[in-house]
PDB file of C-alpha atoms in Angstrom:
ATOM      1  CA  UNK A  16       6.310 -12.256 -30.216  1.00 76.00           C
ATOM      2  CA  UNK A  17       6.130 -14.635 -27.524  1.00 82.00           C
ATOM      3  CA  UNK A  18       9.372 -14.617 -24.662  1.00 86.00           C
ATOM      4  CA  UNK A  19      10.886 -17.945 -24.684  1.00 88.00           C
ATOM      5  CA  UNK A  20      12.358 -20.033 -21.613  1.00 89.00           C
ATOM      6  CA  UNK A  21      15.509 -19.171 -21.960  1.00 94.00           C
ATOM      7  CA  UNK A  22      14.503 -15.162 -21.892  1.00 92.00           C
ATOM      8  CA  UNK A  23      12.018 -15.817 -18.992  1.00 93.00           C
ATOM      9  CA  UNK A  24      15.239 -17.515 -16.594  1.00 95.00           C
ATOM     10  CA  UNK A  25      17.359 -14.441 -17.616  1.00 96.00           C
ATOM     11  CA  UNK A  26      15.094 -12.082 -16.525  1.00 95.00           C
ATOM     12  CA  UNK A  27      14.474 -14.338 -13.101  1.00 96.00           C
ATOM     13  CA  UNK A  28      17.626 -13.911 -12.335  1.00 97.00           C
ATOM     14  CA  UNK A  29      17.860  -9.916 -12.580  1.00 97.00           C
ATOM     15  CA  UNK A  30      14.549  -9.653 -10.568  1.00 97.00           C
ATOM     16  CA  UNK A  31      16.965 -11.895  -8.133  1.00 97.00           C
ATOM     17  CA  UNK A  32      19.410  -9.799  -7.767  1.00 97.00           C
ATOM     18  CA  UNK A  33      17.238  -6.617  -7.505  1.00 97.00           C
ATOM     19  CA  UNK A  34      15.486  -7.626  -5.019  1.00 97.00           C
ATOM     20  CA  UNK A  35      18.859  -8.824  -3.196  1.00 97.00           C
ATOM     21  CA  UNK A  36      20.432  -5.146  -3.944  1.00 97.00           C
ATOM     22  CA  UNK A  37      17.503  -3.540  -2.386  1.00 97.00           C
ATOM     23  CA  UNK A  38      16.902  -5.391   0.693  1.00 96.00           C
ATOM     24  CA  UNK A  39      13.612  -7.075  -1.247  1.00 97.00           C
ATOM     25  CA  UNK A  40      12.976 -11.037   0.920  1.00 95.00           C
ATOM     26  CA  UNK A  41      13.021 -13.423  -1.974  1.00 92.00           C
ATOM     27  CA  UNK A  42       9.594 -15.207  -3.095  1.00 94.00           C
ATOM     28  CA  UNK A  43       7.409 -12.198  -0.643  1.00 96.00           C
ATOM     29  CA  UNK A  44       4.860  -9.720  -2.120  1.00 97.00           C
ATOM     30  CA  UNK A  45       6.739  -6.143  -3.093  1.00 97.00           C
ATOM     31  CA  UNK A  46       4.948  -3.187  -1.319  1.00 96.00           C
ATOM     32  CA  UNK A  47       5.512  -0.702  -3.908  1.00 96.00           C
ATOM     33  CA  UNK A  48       5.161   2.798  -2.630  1.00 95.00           C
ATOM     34  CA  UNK A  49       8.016   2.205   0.013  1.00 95.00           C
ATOM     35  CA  UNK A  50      10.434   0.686  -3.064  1.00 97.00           C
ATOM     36  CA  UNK A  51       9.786   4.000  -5.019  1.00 96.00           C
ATOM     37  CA  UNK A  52      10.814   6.361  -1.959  1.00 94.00           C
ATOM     38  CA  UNK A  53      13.538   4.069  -1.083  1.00 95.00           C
ATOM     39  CA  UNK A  54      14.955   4.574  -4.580  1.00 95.00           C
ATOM     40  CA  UNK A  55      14.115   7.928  -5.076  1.00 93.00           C
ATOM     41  CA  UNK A  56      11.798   8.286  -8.033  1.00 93.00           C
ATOM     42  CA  UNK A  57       9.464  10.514  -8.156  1.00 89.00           C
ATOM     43  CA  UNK A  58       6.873   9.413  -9.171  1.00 90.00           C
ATOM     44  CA  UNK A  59       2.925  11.080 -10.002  1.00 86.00           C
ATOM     45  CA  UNK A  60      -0.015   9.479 -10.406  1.00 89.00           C
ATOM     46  CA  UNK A  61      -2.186  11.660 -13.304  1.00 85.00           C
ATOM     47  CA  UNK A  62      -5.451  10.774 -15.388  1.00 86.00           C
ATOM     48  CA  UNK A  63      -4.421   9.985 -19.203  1.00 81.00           C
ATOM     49  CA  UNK A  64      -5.344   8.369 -22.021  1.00 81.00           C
ATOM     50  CA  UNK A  65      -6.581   4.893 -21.431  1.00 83.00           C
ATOM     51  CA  UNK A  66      -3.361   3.228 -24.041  1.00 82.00           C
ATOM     52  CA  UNK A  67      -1.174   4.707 -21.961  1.00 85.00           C
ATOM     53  CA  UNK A  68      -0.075   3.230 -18.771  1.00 91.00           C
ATOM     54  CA  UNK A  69       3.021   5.274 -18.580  1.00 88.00           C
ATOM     55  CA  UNK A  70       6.127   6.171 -18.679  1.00 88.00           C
ATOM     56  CA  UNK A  71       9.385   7.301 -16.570  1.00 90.00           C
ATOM     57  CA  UNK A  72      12.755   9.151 -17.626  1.00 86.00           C
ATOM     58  CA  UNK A  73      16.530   9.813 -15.304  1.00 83.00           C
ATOM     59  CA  UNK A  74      17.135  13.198 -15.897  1.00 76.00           C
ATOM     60  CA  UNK A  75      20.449  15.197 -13.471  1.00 73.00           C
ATOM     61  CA  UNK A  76      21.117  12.071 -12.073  1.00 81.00           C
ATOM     62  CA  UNK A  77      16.960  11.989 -10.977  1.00 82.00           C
ATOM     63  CA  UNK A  78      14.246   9.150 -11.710  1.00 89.00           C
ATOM     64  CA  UNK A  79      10.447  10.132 -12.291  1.00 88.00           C
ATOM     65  CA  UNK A  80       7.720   8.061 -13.596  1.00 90.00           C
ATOM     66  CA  UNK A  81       4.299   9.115 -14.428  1.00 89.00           C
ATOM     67  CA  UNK A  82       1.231   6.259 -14.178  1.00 92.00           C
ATOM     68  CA  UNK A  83      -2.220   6.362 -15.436  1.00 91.00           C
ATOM     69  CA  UNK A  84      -4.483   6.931 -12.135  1.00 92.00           C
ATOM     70  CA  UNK A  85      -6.983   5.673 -14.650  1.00 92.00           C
ATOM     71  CA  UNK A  86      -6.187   2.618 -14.473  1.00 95.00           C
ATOM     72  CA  UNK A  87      -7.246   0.303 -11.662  1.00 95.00           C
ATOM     73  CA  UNK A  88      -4.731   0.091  -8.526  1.00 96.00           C
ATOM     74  CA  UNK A  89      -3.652  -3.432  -9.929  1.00 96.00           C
ATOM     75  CA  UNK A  90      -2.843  -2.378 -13.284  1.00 96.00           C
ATOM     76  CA  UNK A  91      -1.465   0.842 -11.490  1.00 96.00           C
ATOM     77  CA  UNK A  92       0.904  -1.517  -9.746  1.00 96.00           C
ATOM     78  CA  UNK A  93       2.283  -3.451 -12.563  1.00 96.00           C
ATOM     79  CA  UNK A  94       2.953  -0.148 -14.566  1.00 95.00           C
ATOM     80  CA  UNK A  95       5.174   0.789 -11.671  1.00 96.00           C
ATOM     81  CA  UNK A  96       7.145  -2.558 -11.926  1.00 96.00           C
ATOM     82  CA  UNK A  97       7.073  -2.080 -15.345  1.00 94.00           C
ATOM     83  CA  UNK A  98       8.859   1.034 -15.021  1.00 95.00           C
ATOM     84  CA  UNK A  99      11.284   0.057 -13.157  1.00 97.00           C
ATOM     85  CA  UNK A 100      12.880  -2.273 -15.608  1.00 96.00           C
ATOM     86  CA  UNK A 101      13.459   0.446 -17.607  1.00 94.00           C
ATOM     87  CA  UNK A 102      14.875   2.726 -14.556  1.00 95.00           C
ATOM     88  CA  UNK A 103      16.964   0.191 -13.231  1.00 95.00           C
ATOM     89  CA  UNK A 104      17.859  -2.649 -15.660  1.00 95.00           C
ATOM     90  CA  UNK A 105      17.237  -2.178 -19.150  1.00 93.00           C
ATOM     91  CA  UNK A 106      20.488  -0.303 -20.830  1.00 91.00           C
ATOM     92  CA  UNK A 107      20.374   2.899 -22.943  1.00 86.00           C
ATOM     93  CA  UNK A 108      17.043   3.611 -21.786  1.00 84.00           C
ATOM     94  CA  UNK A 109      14.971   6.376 -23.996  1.00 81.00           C
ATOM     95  CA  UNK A 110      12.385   8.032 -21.994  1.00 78.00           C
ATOM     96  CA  UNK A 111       8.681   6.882 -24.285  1.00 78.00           C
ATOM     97  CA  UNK A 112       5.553   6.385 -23.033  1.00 77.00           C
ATOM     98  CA  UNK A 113       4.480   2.788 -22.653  1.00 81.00           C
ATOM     99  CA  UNK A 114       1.643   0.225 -23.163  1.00 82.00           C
ATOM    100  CA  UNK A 115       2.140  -2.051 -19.554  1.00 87.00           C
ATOM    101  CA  UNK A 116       0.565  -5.475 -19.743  1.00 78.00           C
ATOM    102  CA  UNK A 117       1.104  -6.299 -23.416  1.00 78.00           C
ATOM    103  CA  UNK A 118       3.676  -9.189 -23.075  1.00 85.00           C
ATOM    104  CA  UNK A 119       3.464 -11.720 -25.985  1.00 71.00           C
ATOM    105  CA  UNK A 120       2.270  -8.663 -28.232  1.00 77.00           C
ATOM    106  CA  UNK A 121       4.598  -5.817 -27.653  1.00 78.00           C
ATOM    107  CA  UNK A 122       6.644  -5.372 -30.493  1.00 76.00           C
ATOM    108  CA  UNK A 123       9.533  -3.945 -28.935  1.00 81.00           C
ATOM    109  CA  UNK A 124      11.688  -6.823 -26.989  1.00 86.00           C
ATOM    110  CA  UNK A 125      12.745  -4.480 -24.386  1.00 89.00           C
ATOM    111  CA  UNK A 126       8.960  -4.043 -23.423  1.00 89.00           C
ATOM    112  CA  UNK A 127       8.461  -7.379 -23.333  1.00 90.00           C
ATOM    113  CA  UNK A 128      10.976  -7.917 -21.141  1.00 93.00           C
ATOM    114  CA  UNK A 129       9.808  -4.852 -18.783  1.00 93.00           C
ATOM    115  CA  UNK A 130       6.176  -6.576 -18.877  1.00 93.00           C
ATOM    116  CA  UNK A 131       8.157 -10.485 -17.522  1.00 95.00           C
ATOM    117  CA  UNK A 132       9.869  -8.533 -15.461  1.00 96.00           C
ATOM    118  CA  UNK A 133       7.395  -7.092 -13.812  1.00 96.00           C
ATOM    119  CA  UNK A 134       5.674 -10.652 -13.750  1.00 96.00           C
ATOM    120  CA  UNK A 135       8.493 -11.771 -12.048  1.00 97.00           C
ATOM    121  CA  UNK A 136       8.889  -9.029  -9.529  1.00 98.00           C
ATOM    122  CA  UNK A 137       5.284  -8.691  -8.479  1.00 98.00           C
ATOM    123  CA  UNK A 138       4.638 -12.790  -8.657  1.00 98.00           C
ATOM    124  CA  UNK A 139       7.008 -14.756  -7.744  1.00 97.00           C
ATOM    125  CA  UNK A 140       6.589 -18.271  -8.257  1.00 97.00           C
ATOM    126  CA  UNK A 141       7.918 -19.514  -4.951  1.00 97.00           C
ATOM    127  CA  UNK A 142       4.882 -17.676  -3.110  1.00 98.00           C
ATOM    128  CA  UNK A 143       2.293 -18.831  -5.434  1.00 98.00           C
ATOM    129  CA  UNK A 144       3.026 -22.450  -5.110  1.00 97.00           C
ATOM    130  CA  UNK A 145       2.950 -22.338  -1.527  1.00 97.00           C
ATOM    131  CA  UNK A 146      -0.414 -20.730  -1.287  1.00 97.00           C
ATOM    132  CA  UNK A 147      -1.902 -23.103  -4.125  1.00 97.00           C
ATOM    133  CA  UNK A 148      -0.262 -26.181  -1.931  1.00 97.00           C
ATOM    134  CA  UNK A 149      -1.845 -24.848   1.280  1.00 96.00           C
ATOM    135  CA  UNK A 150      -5.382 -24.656  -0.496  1.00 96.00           C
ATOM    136  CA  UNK A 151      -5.214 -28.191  -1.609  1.00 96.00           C
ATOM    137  CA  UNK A 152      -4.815 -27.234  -5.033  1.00 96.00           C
ATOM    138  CA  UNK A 153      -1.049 -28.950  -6.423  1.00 95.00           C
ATOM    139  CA  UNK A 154      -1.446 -32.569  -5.436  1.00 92.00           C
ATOM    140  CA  UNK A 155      -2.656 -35.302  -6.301  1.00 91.00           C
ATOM    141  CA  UNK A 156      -2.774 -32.948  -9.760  1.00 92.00           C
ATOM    142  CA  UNK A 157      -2.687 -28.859 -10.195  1.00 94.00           C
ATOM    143  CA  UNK A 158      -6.242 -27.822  -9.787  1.00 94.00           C
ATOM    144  CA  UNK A 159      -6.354 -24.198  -8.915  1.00 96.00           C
ATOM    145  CA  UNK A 160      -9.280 -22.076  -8.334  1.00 97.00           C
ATOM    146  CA  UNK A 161     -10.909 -18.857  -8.470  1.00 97.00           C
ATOM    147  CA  UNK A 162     -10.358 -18.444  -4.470  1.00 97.00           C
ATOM    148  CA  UNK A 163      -6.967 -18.893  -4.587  1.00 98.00           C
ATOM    149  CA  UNK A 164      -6.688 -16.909  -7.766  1.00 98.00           C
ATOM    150  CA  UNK A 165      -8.028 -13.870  -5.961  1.00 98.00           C
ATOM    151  CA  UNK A 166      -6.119 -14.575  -3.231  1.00 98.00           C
ATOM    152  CA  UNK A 167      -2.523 -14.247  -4.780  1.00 98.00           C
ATOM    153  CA  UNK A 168      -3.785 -11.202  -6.924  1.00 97.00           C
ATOM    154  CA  UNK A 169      -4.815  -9.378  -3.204  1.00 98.00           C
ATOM    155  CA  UNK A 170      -1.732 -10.647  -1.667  1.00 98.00           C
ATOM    156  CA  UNK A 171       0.402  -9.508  -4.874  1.00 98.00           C
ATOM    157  CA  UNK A 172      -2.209  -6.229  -5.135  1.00 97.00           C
ATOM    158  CA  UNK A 173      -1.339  -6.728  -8.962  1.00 96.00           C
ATOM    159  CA  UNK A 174      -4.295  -6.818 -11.903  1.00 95.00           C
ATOM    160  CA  UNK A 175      -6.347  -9.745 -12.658  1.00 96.00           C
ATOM    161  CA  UNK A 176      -5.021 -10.314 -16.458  1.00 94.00           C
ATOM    162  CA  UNK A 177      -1.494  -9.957 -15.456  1.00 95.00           C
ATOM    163  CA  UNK A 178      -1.516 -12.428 -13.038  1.00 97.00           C
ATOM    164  CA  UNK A 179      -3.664 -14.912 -15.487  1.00 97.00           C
ATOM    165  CA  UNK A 180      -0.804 -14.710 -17.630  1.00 95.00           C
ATOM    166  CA  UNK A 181       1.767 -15.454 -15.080  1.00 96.00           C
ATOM    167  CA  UNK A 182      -0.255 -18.000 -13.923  1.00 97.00           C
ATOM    168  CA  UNK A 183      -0.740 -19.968 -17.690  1.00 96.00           C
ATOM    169  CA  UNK A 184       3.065 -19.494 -18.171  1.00 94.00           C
ATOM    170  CA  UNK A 185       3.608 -21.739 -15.120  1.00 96.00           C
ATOM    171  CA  UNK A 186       1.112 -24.278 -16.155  1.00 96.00           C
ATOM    172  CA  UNK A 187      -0.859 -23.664 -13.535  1.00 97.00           C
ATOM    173  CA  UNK A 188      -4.489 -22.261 -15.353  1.00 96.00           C
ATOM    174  CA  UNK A 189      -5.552 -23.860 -19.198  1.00 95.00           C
ATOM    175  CA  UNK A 190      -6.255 -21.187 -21.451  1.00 95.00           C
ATOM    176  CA  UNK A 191     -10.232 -21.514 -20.736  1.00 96.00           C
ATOM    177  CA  UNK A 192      -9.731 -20.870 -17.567  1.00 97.00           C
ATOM    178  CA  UNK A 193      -7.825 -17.311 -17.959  1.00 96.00           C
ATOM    179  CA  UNK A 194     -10.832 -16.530 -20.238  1.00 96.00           C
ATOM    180  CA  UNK A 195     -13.408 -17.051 -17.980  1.00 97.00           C
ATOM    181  CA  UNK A 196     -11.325 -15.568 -15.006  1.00 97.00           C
ATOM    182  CA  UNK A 197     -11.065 -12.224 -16.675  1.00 95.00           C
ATOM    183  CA  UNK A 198     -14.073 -11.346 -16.001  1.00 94.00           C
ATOM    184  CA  UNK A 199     -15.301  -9.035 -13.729  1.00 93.00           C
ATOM    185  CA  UNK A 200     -12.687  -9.174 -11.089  1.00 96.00           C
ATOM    186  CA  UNK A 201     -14.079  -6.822  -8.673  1.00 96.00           C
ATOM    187  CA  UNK A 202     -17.210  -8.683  -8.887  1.00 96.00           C
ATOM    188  CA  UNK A 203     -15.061 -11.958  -8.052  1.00 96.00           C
ATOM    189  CA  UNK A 204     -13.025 -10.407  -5.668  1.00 97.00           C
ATOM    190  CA  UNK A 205     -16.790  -9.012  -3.310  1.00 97.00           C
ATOM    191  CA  UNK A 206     -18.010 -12.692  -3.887  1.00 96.00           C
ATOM    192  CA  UNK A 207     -14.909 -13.902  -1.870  1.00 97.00           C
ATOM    193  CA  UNK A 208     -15.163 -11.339   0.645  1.00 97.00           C
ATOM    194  CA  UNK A 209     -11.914  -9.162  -0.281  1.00 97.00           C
ATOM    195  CA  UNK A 210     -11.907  -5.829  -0.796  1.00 96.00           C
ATOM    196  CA  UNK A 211     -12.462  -3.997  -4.254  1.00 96.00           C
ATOM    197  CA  UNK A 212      -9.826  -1.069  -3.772  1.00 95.00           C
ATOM    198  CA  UNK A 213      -7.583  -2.810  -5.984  1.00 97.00           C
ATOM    199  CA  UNK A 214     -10.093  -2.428  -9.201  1.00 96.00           C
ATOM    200  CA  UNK A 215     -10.877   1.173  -9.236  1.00 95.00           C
ATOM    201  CA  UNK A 216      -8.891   4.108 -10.628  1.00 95.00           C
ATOM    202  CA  UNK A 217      -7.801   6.097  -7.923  1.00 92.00           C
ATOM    203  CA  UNK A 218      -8.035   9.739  -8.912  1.00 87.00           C
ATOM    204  CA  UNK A 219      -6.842  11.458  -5.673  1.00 84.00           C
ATOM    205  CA  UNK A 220      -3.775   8.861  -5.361  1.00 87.00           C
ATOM    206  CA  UNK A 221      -0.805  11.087  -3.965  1.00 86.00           C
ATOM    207  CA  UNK A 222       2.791  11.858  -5.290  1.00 84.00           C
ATOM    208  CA  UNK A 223       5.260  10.096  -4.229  1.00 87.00           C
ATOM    209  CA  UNK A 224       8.986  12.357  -3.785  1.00 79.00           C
ATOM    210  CA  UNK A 225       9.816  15.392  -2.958  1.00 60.00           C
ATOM    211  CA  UNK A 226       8.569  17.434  -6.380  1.00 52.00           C
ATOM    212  CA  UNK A 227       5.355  18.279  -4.903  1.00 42.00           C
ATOM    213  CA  UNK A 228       4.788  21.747  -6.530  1.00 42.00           C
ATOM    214  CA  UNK A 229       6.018  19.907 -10.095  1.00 47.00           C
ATOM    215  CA  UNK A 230       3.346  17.307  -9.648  1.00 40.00           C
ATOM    216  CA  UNK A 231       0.188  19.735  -8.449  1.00 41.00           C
ATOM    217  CA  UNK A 232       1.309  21.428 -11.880  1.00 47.00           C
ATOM    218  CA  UNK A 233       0.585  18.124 -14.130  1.00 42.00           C
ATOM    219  CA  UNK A 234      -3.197  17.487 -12.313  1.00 41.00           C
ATOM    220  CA  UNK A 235      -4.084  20.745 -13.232  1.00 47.00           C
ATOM    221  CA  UNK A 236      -2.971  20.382 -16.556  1.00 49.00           C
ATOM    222  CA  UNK A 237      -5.807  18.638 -19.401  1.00 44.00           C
ATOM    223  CA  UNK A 238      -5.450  14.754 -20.000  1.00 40.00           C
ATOM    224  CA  UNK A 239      -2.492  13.484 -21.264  1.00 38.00           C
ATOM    225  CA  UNK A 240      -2.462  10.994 -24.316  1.00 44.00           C
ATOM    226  CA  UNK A 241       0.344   9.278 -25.376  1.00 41.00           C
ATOM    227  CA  UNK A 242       1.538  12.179 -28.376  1.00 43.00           C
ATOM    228  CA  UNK A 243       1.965  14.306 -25.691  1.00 50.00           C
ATOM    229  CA  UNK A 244       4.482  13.271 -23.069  1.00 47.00           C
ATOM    230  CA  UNK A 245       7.018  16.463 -24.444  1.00 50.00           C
ATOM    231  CA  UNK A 246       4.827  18.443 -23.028  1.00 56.00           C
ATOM    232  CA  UNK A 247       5.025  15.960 -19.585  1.00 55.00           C
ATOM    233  CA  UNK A 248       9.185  16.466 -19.711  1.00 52.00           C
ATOM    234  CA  UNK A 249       8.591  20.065 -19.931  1.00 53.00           C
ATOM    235  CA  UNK A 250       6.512  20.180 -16.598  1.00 50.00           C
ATOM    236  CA  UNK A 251       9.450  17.870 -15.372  1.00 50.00           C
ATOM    237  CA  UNK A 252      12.016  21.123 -16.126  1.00 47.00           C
ATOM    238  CA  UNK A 253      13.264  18.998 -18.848  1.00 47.00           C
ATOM    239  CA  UNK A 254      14.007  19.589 -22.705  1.00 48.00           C
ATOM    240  CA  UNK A 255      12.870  17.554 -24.694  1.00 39.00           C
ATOM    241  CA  UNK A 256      15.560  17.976 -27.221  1.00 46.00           C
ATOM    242  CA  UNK A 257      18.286  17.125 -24.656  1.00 45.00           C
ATOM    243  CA  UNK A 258      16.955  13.198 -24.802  1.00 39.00           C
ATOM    244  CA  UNK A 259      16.603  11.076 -27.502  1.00 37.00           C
ATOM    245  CA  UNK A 260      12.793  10.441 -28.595  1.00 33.00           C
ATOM    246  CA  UNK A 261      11.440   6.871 -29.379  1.00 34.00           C
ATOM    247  CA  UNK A 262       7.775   6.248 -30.885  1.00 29.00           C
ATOM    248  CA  UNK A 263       5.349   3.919 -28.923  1.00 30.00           C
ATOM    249  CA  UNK A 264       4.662   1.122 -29.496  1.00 28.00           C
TER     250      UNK A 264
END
């Protein structure tokens, strides 16, 4: 189901005010890894099953999040804005594990709007205009390119796909072109002379918060697929029977 308009200016304006609650400069790149000490969540970075991204859970007053280190560094990143919709602004959140990146096909609205808001967060529109006006690229008509494409996505340090699609929703791309521009960003990204950190897993990628000995507990651990995350609240010194369970999508 596709977010309309309306949905996408509603969720605008809570990325507005987050970013104004936590000292975040309108229309700049988020450096992640700061936000998450900043507001406390603990957060570990673990190898899992490729459908899912992650998840994250307030337990005692206490955010966590798990990601998929799996995952490239970009993807990685929008997981962890992902996440934080659910931490900070959706309502009544359940702990579940999630499916990052989905947008139009999530069939739960509340991931859909974690997926825009992450959009939002990570790529704001403000910043991409000015970078696509300073290439040449808005005027006399919108005619961006694959350079300025990989540009925003190293500024942003956010996957290739989810900026495509934040990029067709403002009008700025056709359809063809996020096709085409899909592939092989790494390869893309060398050709342009920008490093390719931001397309590979990163298996040794560190804890963030002060539950060191917790997290050393979950790498030891086997993979992790998305039927299993009771077993990931357990390692967190939680009960699973003291939350309410949802299925994934």
């Amino acid at each position: 189901m596709k977010t309309s308009p309306a949905e996408i200016q509603l969720l605008e304006a809570k990325v507005a005010k987050f970013r104004q609650e936590h000292g975040l400069e309108l229309g700049s790149p988020v450096d992640l890894e700061p936000l998450l000490k900043q507001l406390q969540v603990r957060t570990v970075f673990k190898p899992l099953d490729s459908s899912f991204s992650g998840m994250a859970m307030k337990y005692a007053n206490k955010s966590y999040m798990l990601v998929n280190s799996d995952h490239s560094r970009g993807k990685q990143n929008f997981t962890i804005a992902h996440e934080l919709y659910h931490l900070f602004i959706q309502h009544n959140f359940v702990p579940h594990a999630s499916q990052a990146g989905r947008f139009g096909s999530q069939t739960d609205p509340e991931e859909r709007n974690a997926d825009w808001f992450a959009a939002l967060l990570l790529m704001p529109a403000s910043y991409i205009y000015v970078v696509a006006s300073e290439a040449g690229e808005m005027e006399p008509r919108i005619q961006l390119t694959l350079p300025t494409v990989v540009k925003l996505e190293q500024d942003f340090q956010c996957s290739r796909q989810a900026l495509l699609v934040r990029l067709e929703n403002l009008r700025l791309i056709t359809a063809a072109q996020k096709e085409e521009w899909a592939q092989s960003p790494a390869a893309s990204a060398r050709q342009f002379d920008y490093p390719t950190d931001l397309y590979r897993s990163t298996p040794q990628r560190e804890a963030i918060g002060d539950y060191v000995a917790l997290a050393s507990r979950l790498f030891d651990k086997e993979r992790l697929s998305e039927t299993h995350y009771a077993g990931l609240l357990a390692d967190f010194g939680v009960d699973i029977h003291s939350l309410g369970t949802e299925t994934p999508d």
